[in-house]
PDB file of C-alpha atoms and ligand atoms in Angstrom:
ATOM      1  CA  MET A   1     -57.549   4.916  61.620  1.00  0.00           C
ATOM      2  CA  SER A   2     -60.701   4.502  59.336  1.00  0.00           C
ATOM      3  CA  LEU A   3     -63.277   1.713  59.983  1.00  0.00           C
ATOM      4  CA  GLU A   4     -62.291  -0.065  57.007  1.00  0.00           C
ATOM      5  CA  ALA A   5     -58.456  -0.020  58.249  1.00  0.00           C
ATOM      6  CA  SER A   6     -59.396  -1.165  61.698  1.00  0.00           C
ATOM      7  CA  ASP A   7     -61.455  -4.176  60.251  1.00  0.00           C
ATOM      8  CA  GLU A   8     -58.417  -5.258  58.109  1.00  0.00           C
ATOM      9  CA  HIS A   9     -56.295  -4.979  61.066  1.00  0.00           C
ATOM     10  CA  ALA A  10     -58.514  -7.323  63.178  1.00  0.00           C
ATOM     11  CA  LEU A  11     -58.635  -9.657  60.447  1.00  0.00           C
ATOM     12  CA  LEU A  12     -54.892  -9.784  59.917  1.00  0.00           C
ATOM     13  CA  LEU A  13     -54.639 -10.221  63.727  1.00  0.00           C
ATOM     14  CA  ARG A  14     -56.911 -13.162  63.546  1.00  0.00           C
ATOM     15  CA  MET A  15     -55.003 -14.763  60.674  1.00  0.00           C
ATOM     16  CA  VAL A  16     -51.896 -14.549  62.667  1.00  0.00           C
ATOM     17  CA  GLN A  17     -53.405 -15.974  65.918  1.00  0.00           C
ATOM     18  CA  GLN A  18     -54.879 -18.819  63.870  1.00  0.00           C
ATOM     19  CA  HIS A  19     -51.419 -19.636  62.254  1.00  0.00           C
ATOM     20  CA  LEU A  20     -49.581 -19.569  65.613  1.00  0.00           C
ATOM     21  CA  ASP A  21     -52.239 -21.975  66.928  1.00  0.00           C
ATOM     22  CA  SER A  22     -51.770 -24.419  64.264  1.00  0.00           C
ATOM     23  CA  LEU A  23     -47.903 -24.179  64.451  1.00  0.00           C
ATOM     24  CA  ARG A  24     -48.306 -24.850  68.320  1.00  0.00           C
ATOM     25  CA  ARG A  25     -50.565 -27.927  67.566  1.00  0.00           C
ATOM     26  CA  ALA A  26     -47.932 -29.271  65.249  1.00  0.00           C
ATOM     27  CA  GLY A  27     -45.092 -28.916  67.989  1.00  0.00           C
ATOM     28  CA  VAL A  28     -43.656 -25.729  67.062  1.00  0.00           C
ATOM     29  CA  ASP A  29     -42.627 -23.941  70.183  1.00  0.00           C
ATOM     30  CA  ARG A  30     -40.133 -21.168  69.067  1.00  0.00           C
ATOM     31  CA  ILE A  31     -40.040 -18.824  65.671  1.00  0.00           C
ATOM     32  CA  PRO A  32     -36.750 -17.974  64.315  1.00  0.00           C
ATOM     33  CA  ALA A  33     -36.034 -14.190  64.841  1.00  0.00           C
ATOM     34  CA  PRO A  34     -36.965 -12.132  61.512  1.00  0.00           C
ATOM     35  CA  PRO A  35     -34.014 -11.087  59.479  1.00  0.00           C
ATOM     36  CA  VAL A  36     -32.201  -7.827  60.337  1.00  0.00           C
ATOM     37  CA  ILE A  37     -33.149  -5.024  58.203  1.00  0.00           C
ATOM     38  CA  PRO A  38     -30.127  -2.896  57.108  1.00  0.00           C
ATOM     39  CA  PRO A  39     -30.703   0.523  59.170  1.00  0.00           C
ATOM     40  CA  ARG A  40     -30.677   2.649  56.011  1.00  0.00           C
ATOM     41  CA  THR A  41     -34.206   1.029  54.987  1.00  0.00           C
ATOM     42  CA  ARG A  42     -37.265   0.159  56.440  1.00  0.00           C
ATOM     43  CA  ALA A  43     -40.159  -2.115  55.305  1.00  0.00           C
ATOM     44  CA  ILE A  44     -43.509  -0.841  54.614  1.00  0.00           C
ATOM     45  CA  HIS A  45     -45.985  -3.474  54.002  1.00  0.00           C
ATOM     46  CA  LEU A  46     -48.788  -2.827  51.316  1.00  0.00           C
ATOM     47  CA  ARG A  47     -51.429  -5.386  50.699  1.00  0.00           C
ATOM     48  CA  SER A  48     -48.999  -7.319  48.367  1.00  0.00           C
ATOM     49  CA  ALA A  49     -45.473  -8.046  49.096  1.00  0.00           C
ATOM     50  CA  PRO A  50     -43.426  -6.139  51.581  1.00  0.00           C
ATOM     51  CA  VAL A  51     -41.301  -3.294  49.671  1.00  0.00           C
ATOM     52  CA  GLU A  52     -37.957  -1.724  51.101  1.00  0.00           C
ATOM     53  CA  VAL A  53     -37.759   1.917  50.682  1.00  0.00           C
ATOM     54  CA  PRO A  54     -34.951   4.151  51.711  1.00  0.00           C
ATOM     55  CA  ASN A  55     -35.152   6.206  54.836  1.00  0.00           C
ATOM     56  CA  GLU A  56     -32.466   8.492  53.754  1.00  0.00           C
ATOM     57  CA  PRO A  57     -32.348  10.190  50.415  1.00  0.00           C
ATOM     58  CA  VAL A  58     -30.142   7.823  48.252  1.00  0.00           C
ATOM     59  CA  LEU A  59     -27.315   9.830  46.854  1.00  0.00           C
ATOM     60  CA  PRO A  60     -26.719   9.327  43.011  1.00  0.00           C
ATOM     61  CA  PRO A  61     -23.399   7.390  42.437  1.00  0.00           C
ATOM     62  CA  PRO A  62     -20.426   9.692  42.820  1.00  0.00           C
ATOM     63  CA  ILE A  63     -19.297  11.300  39.580  1.00  0.00           C
ATOM     64  CA  VAL A  64     -16.255   9.651  38.392  1.00  0.00           C
ATOM     65  CA  ALA A  65     -14.151  11.621  36.104  1.00  0.00           C
ATOM     66  CA  PRO A  66     -13.830   9.780  32.856  1.00  0.00           C
ATOM     67  CA  PRO A  67     -10.381   8.966  31.849  1.00  0.00           C
ATOM     68  CA  PRO A  68      -8.559  11.648  29.895  1.00  0.00           C
ATOM     69  CA  ALA A  69      -9.579  11.653  26.403  1.00  0.00           C
ATOM     70  CA  VAL A  70      -6.460  10.027  24.282  1.00  0.00           C
ATOM     71  CA  VAL A  71      -5.707  12.746  21.516  1.00  0.00           C
ATOM     72  CA  PRO A  72      -3.224  11.486  18.980  1.00  0.00           C
ATOM     73  CA  PRO A  73      -0.353  13.860  18.814  1.00  0.00           C
ATOM     74  CA  ILE A  74       0.497  15.384  15.554  1.00  0.00           C
ATOM     75  CA  PRO A  75       3.389  13.395  14.568  1.00  0.00           C
ATOM     76  CA  THR A  76       6.433  15.493  14.399  1.00  0.00           C
ATOM     77  CA  ALA A  77       9.523  13.450  14.061  1.00  0.00           C
ATOM     78  CA  THR A  78       9.134  10.200  12.049  1.00  0.00           C
ATOM     79  CA  PRO A  79       5.814   9.633  10.382  1.00  0.00           C
ATOM     80  CA  ALA A  80       5.232   6.506   8.477  1.00  0.00           C
ATOM     81  CA  SER A  81       2.551   6.676   5.949  1.00  0.00           C
ATOM     82  CA  SER A  82       0.650   4.119   8.014  1.00  0.00           C
ATOM     83  CA  LEU A  83       0.288   6.757  10.576  1.00  0.00           C
ATOM     84  CA  PHE A  84      -1.952   8.767   8.425  1.00  0.00           C
ATOM     85  CA  GLY A  85      -4.281   5.903   7.770  1.00  0.00           C
ATOM     86  CA  SER A  86      -4.997   3.976   4.770  1.00  0.00           C
ATOM     87  CA  SER A  87      -4.470   5.537   1.151  1.00  0.00           C
ATOM     88  CA  GLY A  88      -6.865   8.084   0.208  1.00  0.00           C
ATOM     89  CA  PHE A  89      -6.597   7.113  -3.477  1.00  0.00           C
ATOM     90  CA  ASP A  90      -9.302   5.543  -5.381  1.00  0.00           C
ATOM     91  CA  THR A  91      -7.069   3.105  -7.444  1.00  0.00           C
ATOM     92  CA  PRO A  92      -3.941   1.331  -6.170  1.00  0.00           C
ATOM     93  CA  ALA A  93      -0.542   2.652  -6.881  1.00  0.00           C
ATOM     94  CA  PRO A  94       0.466   1.835 -10.632  1.00  0.00           C
ATOM     95  CA  PRO A  95       3.306  -0.483 -11.130  1.00  0.00           C
ATOM     96  CA  PRO A  96       6.727   1.411 -11.286  1.00  0.00           C
ATOM     97  CA  SER A  97       7.203  -0.051 -14.810  1.00  0.00           C
ATOM     98  CA  GLU A  98       3.846   1.622 -16.030  1.00  0.00           C
ATOM     99  CA  ARG A  99       4.625   5.066 -14.494  1.00  0.00           C
ATOM    100  CA  PRO A 100       6.734   6.566 -17.490  1.00  0.00           C
ATOM    101  CA  ALA A 101       4.026   5.813 -19.936  1.00  0.00           C
ATOM    102  CA  LEU A 102       1.201   7.170 -17.553  1.00  0.00           C
ATOM    103  CA  LEU A 103       3.071  10.355 -17.116  1.00  0.00           C
ATOM    104  CA  ALA A 104       3.866  10.821 -20.721  1.00  0.00           C
ATOM    105  CA  GLU A 105       0.184  10.287 -21.528  1.00  0.00           C
ATOM    106  CA  LEU A 106      -0.720  12.807 -18.932  1.00  0.00           C
ATOM    107  CA  ARG A 107       2.118  15.377 -20.079  1.00  0.00           C
ATOM    108  CA  ALA A 108       0.376  15.261 -23.703  1.00  0.00           C
ATOM    109  CA  GLU A 109      -3.064  15.834 -22.072  1.00  0.00           C
ATOM    110  CA  VAL A 110      -1.679  19.051 -20.252  1.00  0.00           C
ATOM    111  CA  ALA A 111      -0.054  20.054 -23.415  1.00  0.00           C
ATOM    112  CA  GLN A 112      -3.361  20.492 -25.009  1.00  0.00           C
ATOM    113  CA  CYS A 113      -5.190  21.859 -22.145  1.00  0.00           C
ATOM    114  CA  THR A 114      -7.015  25.335 -22.684  1.00  0.00           C
ATOM    115  CA  ARG A 115      -9.133  25.419 -19.652  1.00  0.00           C
ATOM    116  CA  CYS A 116      -7.822  28.684 -18.834  1.00  0.00           C
ATOM    117  CA  PRO A 117      -8.085  30.389 -22.331  1.00  0.00           C
ATOM    118  CA  HIS A 118      -6.065  33.327 -21.305  1.00  0.00           C
ATOM    119  CA  LEU A 119      -3.006  31.335 -19.675  1.00  0.00           C
ATOM    120  CA  ALA A 120      -3.349  29.127 -22.810  1.00  0.00           C
ATOM    121  CA  ALA A 121      -3.052  32.070 -25.002  1.00  0.00           C
ATOM    122  CA  THR A 122      -0.097  33.642 -23.176  1.00  0.00           C
ATOM    123  CA  ARG A 123       2.030  30.710 -22.416  1.00  0.00           C
ATOM    124  CA  THR A 124       5.206  29.602 -24.607  1.00  0.00           C
ATOM    125  CA  GLN A 125       4.456  25.851 -23.371  1.00  0.00           C
ATOM    126  CA  THR A 126       3.122  24.053 -20.559  1.00  0.00           C
ATOM    127  CA  VAL A 127       5.565  23.032 -17.650  1.00  0.00           C
ATOM    128  CA  PHE A 128       4.677  19.662 -16.612  1.00  0.00           C
ATOM    129  CA  GLY A 129       7.164  18.111 -14.116  1.00  0.00           C
ATOM    130  CA  THR A 130      10.505  16.659 -13.882  1.00  0.00           C
ATOM    131  CA  GLY A 131      12.354  13.767 -11.792  1.00  0.00           C
ATOM    132  CA  SER A 132      11.746  10.088 -11.054  1.00  0.00           C
ATOM    133  CA  PRO A 133       8.597   8.606 -11.617  1.00  0.00           C
ATOM    134  CA  THR A 134       9.407   6.405  -8.689  1.00  0.00           C
ATOM    135  CA  ALA A 135      10.413   9.155  -6.224  1.00  0.00           C
ATOM    136  CA  ARG A 136      10.144   9.019  -2.584  1.00  0.00           C
ATOM    137  CA  LEU A 137       9.892  12.742  -2.317  1.00  0.00           C
ATOM    138  CA  PHE A 138       7.594  15.182  -4.337  1.00  0.00           C
ATOM    139  CA  PHE A 139       8.198  18.914  -4.247  1.00  0.00           C
ATOM    140  CA  VAL A 140       5.316  21.137  -5.309  1.00  0.00           C
ATOM    141  CA  GLY A 141       5.824  24.840  -6.253  1.00  0.00           C
ATOM    142  CA  GLU A 142       3.201  27.451  -7.493  1.00  0.00           C
ATOM    143  CA  ALA A 143       3.697  27.942 -11.296  1.00  0.00           C
ATOM    144  CA  PRO A 144       6.196  28.496 -14.032  1.00  0.00           C
ATOM    145  CA  GLY A 145       7.886  31.864 -14.260  1.00  0.00           C
ATOM    146  CA  GLY A 146       9.441  33.372 -17.196  1.00  0.00           C
ATOM    147  CA  ASP A 147      12.474  30.890 -17.427  1.00  0.00           C
ATOM    148  CA  GLU A 148      10.437  27.756 -16.707  1.00  0.00           C
ATOM    149  CA  ASP A 149       7.949  28.962 -19.458  1.00  0.00           C
ATOM    150  CA  ARG A 150      10.965  29.307 -21.931  1.00  0.00           C
ATOM    151  CA  LEU A 151      12.659  26.185 -21.123  1.00  0.00           C
ATOM    152  CA  GLY A 152       9.583  23.861 -20.307  1.00  0.00           C
ATOM    153  CA  GLU A 153      11.014  22.424 -17.053  1.00  0.00           C
ATOM    154  CA  PRO A 154      10.017  23.521 -13.322  1.00  0.00           C
ATOM    155  CA  PHE A 155      12.451  25.573 -11.075  1.00  0.00           C
ATOM    156  CA  VAL A 156      15.145  26.471 -13.461  1.00  0.00           C
ATOM    157  CA  GLY A 157      15.437  30.253 -12.601  1.00  0.00           C
ATOM    158  CA  ARG A 158      16.874  31.963  -9.422  1.00  0.00           C
ATOM    159  CA  ALA A 159      14.338  30.312  -7.302  1.00  0.00           C
ATOM    160  CA  GLY A 160      15.138  26.960  -8.946  1.00  0.00           C
ATOM    161  CA  ALA A 161      18.796  27.327  -8.245  1.00  0.00           C
ATOM    162  CA  LEU A 162      17.832  27.905  -4.479  1.00  0.00           C
ATOM    163  CA  LEU A 163      15.419  24.710  -4.648  1.00  0.00           C
ATOM    164  CA  THR A 164      18.426  22.815  -6.184  1.00  0.00           C
ATOM    165  CA  ASP A 165      20.758  23.832  -3.309  1.00  0.00           C
ATOM    166  CA  MET A 166      17.994  22.807  -0.811  1.00  0.00           C
ATOM    167  CA  ILE A 167      17.772  19.326  -2.383  1.00  0.00           C
ATOM    168  CA  THR A 168      21.383  18.554  -3.041  1.00  0.00           C
ATOM    169  CA  LYS A 169      23.359  20.636  -0.501  1.00  0.00           C
ATOM    170  CA  GLY A 170      20.767  20.388   2.194  1.00  0.00           C
ATOM    171  CA  MET A 171      19.230  17.043   1.743  1.00  0.00           C
ATOM    172  CA  GLY A 172      22.041  15.273  -0.037  1.00  0.00           C
ATOM    173  CA  LEU A 173      19.758  14.105  -2.897  1.00  0.00           C
ATOM    174  CA  THR A 174      19.591  15.195  -6.429  1.00  0.00           C
ATOM    175  CA  ARG A 175      16.845  16.718  -8.606  1.00  0.00           C
ATOM    176  CA  GLU A 176      16.789  13.426 -10.635  1.00  0.00           C
ATOM    177  CA  GLU A 177      15.553  11.230  -7.637  1.00  0.00           C
ATOM    178  CA  VAL A 178      13.151  13.510  -6.435  1.00  0.00           C
ATOM    179  CA  TYR A 179       9.887  14.745  -8.426  1.00  0.00           C
ATOM    180  CA  ILE A 180       9.095  18.523  -8.952  1.00  0.00           C
ATOM    181  CA  ALA A 181       6.043  19.984 -10.395  1.00  0.00           C
ATOM    182  CA  ASN A 182       3.831  23.083  -9.886  1.00  0.00           C
ATOM    183  CA  VAL A 183       0.039  23.566  -9.232  1.00  0.00           C
ATOM    184  CA  LEU A 184      -0.203  25.360 -12.414  1.00  0.00           C
ATOM    185  CA  LYS A 185       1.309  24.095 -15.594  1.00  0.00           C
ATOM    186  CA  SER A 186       0.981  27.388 -17.539  1.00  0.00           C
ATOM    187  CA  ARG A 187       2.890  30.675 -16.535  1.00  0.00           C
ATOM    188  CA  PRO A 188       0.388  33.425 -15.212  1.00  0.00           C
ATOM    189  CA  PRO A 189       1.044  36.744 -16.854  1.00  0.00           C
ATOM    190  CA  GLU A 190       3.622  38.837 -14.974  1.00  0.00           C
ATOM    191  CA  ASN A 191       3.916  35.929 -12.696  1.00  0.00           C
ATOM    192  CA  ARG A 192       1.173  36.821 -10.759  1.00  0.00           C
ATOM    193  CA  THR A 193      -0.296  34.724  -8.014  1.00  0.00           C
ATOM    194  CA  PRO A 194      -2.701  32.030  -9.696  1.00  0.00           C
ATOM    195  CA  LEU A 195      -6.424  32.837  -9.522  1.00  0.00           C
ATOM    196  CA  PRO A 196      -8.623  30.450  -7.651  1.00  0.00           C
ATOM    197  CA  ASP A 197     -10.325  29.266 -10.712  1.00  0.00           C
ATOM    198  CA  GLU A 198      -7.008  28.689 -12.522  1.00  0.00           C
ATOM    199  CA  VAL A 199      -5.851  26.405  -9.490  1.00  0.00           C
ATOM    200  CA  GLY A 200      -9.435  24.859  -9.809  1.00  0.00           C
ATOM    201  CA  HIS A 201      -8.783  23.941 -13.504  1.00  0.00           C
ATOM    202  CA  CYS A 202      -5.227  22.798 -13.145  1.00  0.00           C
ATOM    203  CA  LEU A 203      -5.160  21.107  -9.724  1.00  0.00           C
ATOM    204  CA  PRO A 204      -6.527  17.619 -11.058  1.00  0.00           C
ATOM    205  CA  PHE A 205      -3.477  17.291 -13.169  1.00  0.00           C
ATOM    206  CA  LEU A 206      -1.142  17.593 -10.267  1.00  0.00           C
ATOM    207  CA  GLU A 207      -3.307  15.231  -8.287  1.00  0.00           C
ATOM    208  CA  ARG A 208      -3.040  12.811 -11.181  1.00  0.00           C
ATOM    209  CA  GLN A 209       0.746  13.298 -11.067  1.00  0.00           C
ATOM    210  CA  ILE A 210       0.925  12.403  -7.428  1.00  0.00           C
ATOM    211  CA  ALA A 211      -1.351   9.477  -7.922  1.00  0.00           C
ATOM    212  CA  ILE A 212       0.890   8.110 -10.579  1.00  0.00           C
ATOM    213  CA  ILE A 213       4.216   8.551  -8.797  1.00  0.00           C
ATOM    214  CA  ARG A 214       2.752   7.684  -5.068  1.00  0.00           C
ATOM    215  CA  PRO A 215       5.504   9.437  -3.460  1.00  0.00           C
ATOM    216  CA  GLN A 216       6.078   8.727   0.307  1.00  0.00           C
ATOM    217  CA  TYR A 217       6.486  12.185   1.369  1.00  0.00           C
ATOM    218  CA  LEU A 218       5.299  15.720  -0.012  1.00  0.00           C
ATOM    219  CA  CYS A 219       7.366  19.133   0.451  1.00  0.00           C
ATOM    220  CA  LEU A 220       4.765  21.865  -0.410  1.00  0.00           C
ATOM    221  CA  LEU A 221       6.513  25.178  -1.328  1.00  0.00           C
ATOM    222  CA  GLY A 222       4.615  28.063  -0.262  1.00  0.00           C
ATOM    223  CA  ARG A 223       0.846  29.016   0.318  1.00  0.00           C
ATOM    224  CA  THR A 224      -0.345  28.237  -3.018  1.00  0.00           C
ATOM    225  CA  ALA A 225       0.675  24.508  -3.029  1.00  0.00           C
ATOM    226  CA  ALA A 226      -0.384  24.234   0.664  1.00  0.00           C
ATOM    227  CA  SER A 227      -3.734  25.664   0.295  1.00  0.00           C
ATOM    228  CA  ALA A 228      -4.365  23.747  -3.023  1.00  0.00           C
ATOM    229  CA  LEU A 229      -3.481  20.315  -1.553  1.00  0.00           C
ATOM    230  CA  LEU A 230      -4.403  20.706   2.004  1.00  0.00           C
ATOM    231  CA  ASP A 231      -7.571  22.762   1.302  1.00  0.00           C
ATOM    232  CA  THR A 232      -6.686  25.264   3.975  1.00  0.00           C
ATOM    233  CA  ALA A 233      -6.562  28.992   4.326  1.00  0.00           C
ATOM    234  CA  LEU A 234      -4.215  28.989   7.153  1.00  0.00           C
ATOM    235  CA  SER A 235      -0.995  31.123   6.812  1.00  0.00           C
ATOM    236  CA  LEU A 236       2.185  29.529   5.973  1.00  0.00           C
ATOM    237  CA  ALA A 237       3.569  30.537   9.432  1.00  0.00           C
ATOM    238  CA  ARG A 238       0.671  28.452  10.910  1.00  0.00           C
ATOM    239  CA  LEU A 239       1.252  25.521   8.371  1.00  0.00           C
ATOM    240  CA  ARG A 240       5.057  25.117   8.402  1.00  0.00           C
ATOM    241  CA  GLY A 241       6.814  22.943  11.129  1.00  0.00           C
ATOM    242  CA  ARG A 242       4.574  20.305  11.493  1.00  0.00           C
ATOM    243  CA  TRP A 243       3.117  17.254   9.554  1.00  0.00           C
ATOM    244  CA  HIS A 244       0.036  17.324   7.306  1.00  0.00           C
ATOM    245  CA  ASN A 245      -1.769  14.531   5.550  1.00  0.00           C
ATOM    246  CA  TYR A 246      -2.393  14.574   1.849  1.00  0.00           C
ATOM    247  CA  ARG A 247      -4.503  11.177   1.026  1.00  0.00           C
ATOM    248  CA  GLY A 248      -2.461   9.346   3.311  1.00  0.00           C
ATOM    249  CA  ILE A 249       0.812  10.793   2.363  1.00  0.00           C
ATOM    250  CA  PRO A 250       2.822  12.855   5.142  1.00  0.00           C
ATOM    251  CA  ALA A 251       3.383  16.366   3.905  1.00  0.00           C
ATOM    252  CA  ILE A 252       5.280  19.334   5.159  1.00  0.00           C
ATOM    253  CA  VAL A 253       4.749  22.885   4.124  1.00  0.00           C
ATOM    254  CA  THR A 254       7.751  25.221   3.930  1.00  0.00           C
ATOM    255  CA  TYR A 255       8.474  28.639   2.523  1.00  0.00           C
ATOM    256  CA  HIS A 256       8.786  29.041  -1.222  1.00  0.00           C
ATOM    257  CA  PRO A 257      12.399  29.684  -2.744  1.00  0.00           C
ATOM    258  CA  SER A 258      11.317  32.730  -4.217  1.00  0.00           C
ATOM    259  CA  TYR A 259      10.205  34.030  -0.697  1.00  0.00           C
ATOM    260  CA  LEU A 260      13.413  32.968   0.821  1.00  0.00           C
ATOM    261  CA  LEU A 261      15.307  34.880  -1.711  1.00  0.00           C
ATOM    262  CA  ARG A 262      13.518  38.013  -0.759  1.00  0.00           C
ATOM    263  CA  TYR A 263      13.733  37.242   2.878  1.00  0.00           C
ATOM    264  CA  PRO A 264      17.066  35.158   3.567  1.00  0.00           C
ATOM    265  CA  GLU A 265      16.545  35.530   7.168  1.00  0.00           C
ATOM    266  CA  GLU A 266      13.849  32.909   7.196  1.00  0.00           C
ATOM    267  CA  LYS A 267      15.973  30.204   5.535  1.00  0.00           C
ATOM    268  CA  LYS A 268      16.714  28.804   9.036  1.00  0.00           C
ATOM    269  CA  LYS A 269      12.990  28.058   9.426  1.00  0.00           C
ATOM    270  CA  ALA A 270      13.113  26.172   5.900  1.00  0.00           C
ATOM    271  CA  TRP A 271      16.178  24.230   7.101  1.00  0.00           C
ATOM    272  CA  GLU A 272      14.210  23.236  10.199  1.00  0.00           C
ATOM    273  CA  ASP A 273      11.666  21.948   7.941  1.00  0.00           C
ATOM    274  CA  LEU A 274      13.734  19.974   5.772  1.00  0.00           C
ATOM    275  CA  GLN A 275      15.418  18.473   8.639  1.00  0.00           C
ATOM    276  CA  MET A 276      12.147  17.193   9.870  1.00  0.00           C
ATOM    277  CA  LEU A 277      11.435  15.657   6.462  1.00  0.00           C
ATOM    278  CA  MET A 278      14.983  14.158   6.226  1.00  0.00           C
ATOM    279  CA  GLN A 279      14.450  12.574   9.740  1.00  0.00           C
ATOM    280  CA  ALA A 280      11.346  11.160   8.777  1.00  0.00           C
ATOM    281  CA  MET A 281      12.847   9.842   5.308  1.00  0.00           C
ATOM    282  CA  GLY A 282      15.820   8.276   7.359  1.00  0.00           C
ATOM    283  CA  LEU A 283      18.243  10.601   5.635  1.00  0.00           C
ATOM    284  CA  LYS A 284      21.464  11.645   7.598  1.00  0.00           C
ATOM    285  CA  VAL A 285      20.897  15.153   8.925  1.00  0.00           C
ATOM    286  CA  PRO A 286      23.922  17.278   8.928  1.00  0.00           C
ATOM    287  CA  LYS A 287      24.605  20.048  11.482  1.00  0.00           C
ATOM    288  CA  ARG A 288      24.139  22.610   8.910  1.00  0.00           C
ATOM    289  CA  PRO A 289      23.683  22.385   5.190  1.00  0.00           C
ATOM    290  CA  LYS A 290      26.753  22.558   2.838  1.00  0.00           C
ATOM    291  CA  ALA A 291      27.534  26.073   1.898  1.00  0.00           C
TER     292      ALA A 291
HETATM  293  N1  LIG B   1       8.340  29.072  -8.932  1.00  0.00           N
HETATM  294  C1  LIG B   1       7.556  28.213  -8.959  1.00  0.00           C
HETATM  295  O1  LIG B   1       6.593  28.066  -8.094  1.00  0.00           O
HETATM  296  N2  LIG B   1       7.586  27.254  -9.778  1.00  0.00           N
HETATM  297  C2  LIG B   1       8.484  27.229 -10.726  1.00  0.00           C
HETATM  298  O2  LIG B   1       8.799  26.562 -11.531  1.00  0.00           O
HETATM  299  C3  LIG B   1       9.401  28.454 -10.736  1.00  0.00           C
HETATM  300  C4  LIG B   1       9.315  29.359  -9.774  1.00  0.00           C
END
């Protein structure tokens, strides 16, 4: 112990002694026991207030596993539009009474379009779309083929006959109560797959059709429609069989009727997709579609 420390100690002892003497003179003959210090701590007295320090290392609080993250499941059975959050459109849905005029205006604009000069030069006419301006369900195909280019209506050739069967015999609806349109409004030469810049030029027309009609459900037929509206490069096999979201509208993806004409063994999967859609729409699902 250093000299300085022993002086301090002596001083402390003298102060305690004096304090005890004064207590005795005041008639105090016992001092209560000091409070019990818990065994894991000891007091060390610094010059100021006593501080308790741990004797043993204090273990960090046990790591408690956080509750499992709640991952919302991909809706598979009956999606309501509300499941997909609020509307992704900039404007409210136009009143049903205004929709025919809005569509007619847009149709006239499409008919004048020359954004793809080569398509504009080779088409017979543009193919805008057909069906109800208040349709609950909107089918989206790829582009007009030869028959559509000639007649000015989507899905009127062989693939169209199959789509009509899917709508009428499969779903129990009519072509008039749904809406049908394509990503491209002009026929690509030789019915080739639309080029990315053609899709880029024409997609705003389709988006405006959807914004006017505000369907409750979308059925995207094939890869061109799916990748254009869902902005995805996934294969059709990865996209079908589950729900997607286009601006708050529940959408399913299924095989294009032209593909089903080439690979009829895939019709079973397309029927499963349509059944999902029908269930969500509250339509009666028959065990198998009418022959
Ligand atoms: N294929 C399409 O994608 N659309 C049509 O209108 C016809 C065939």
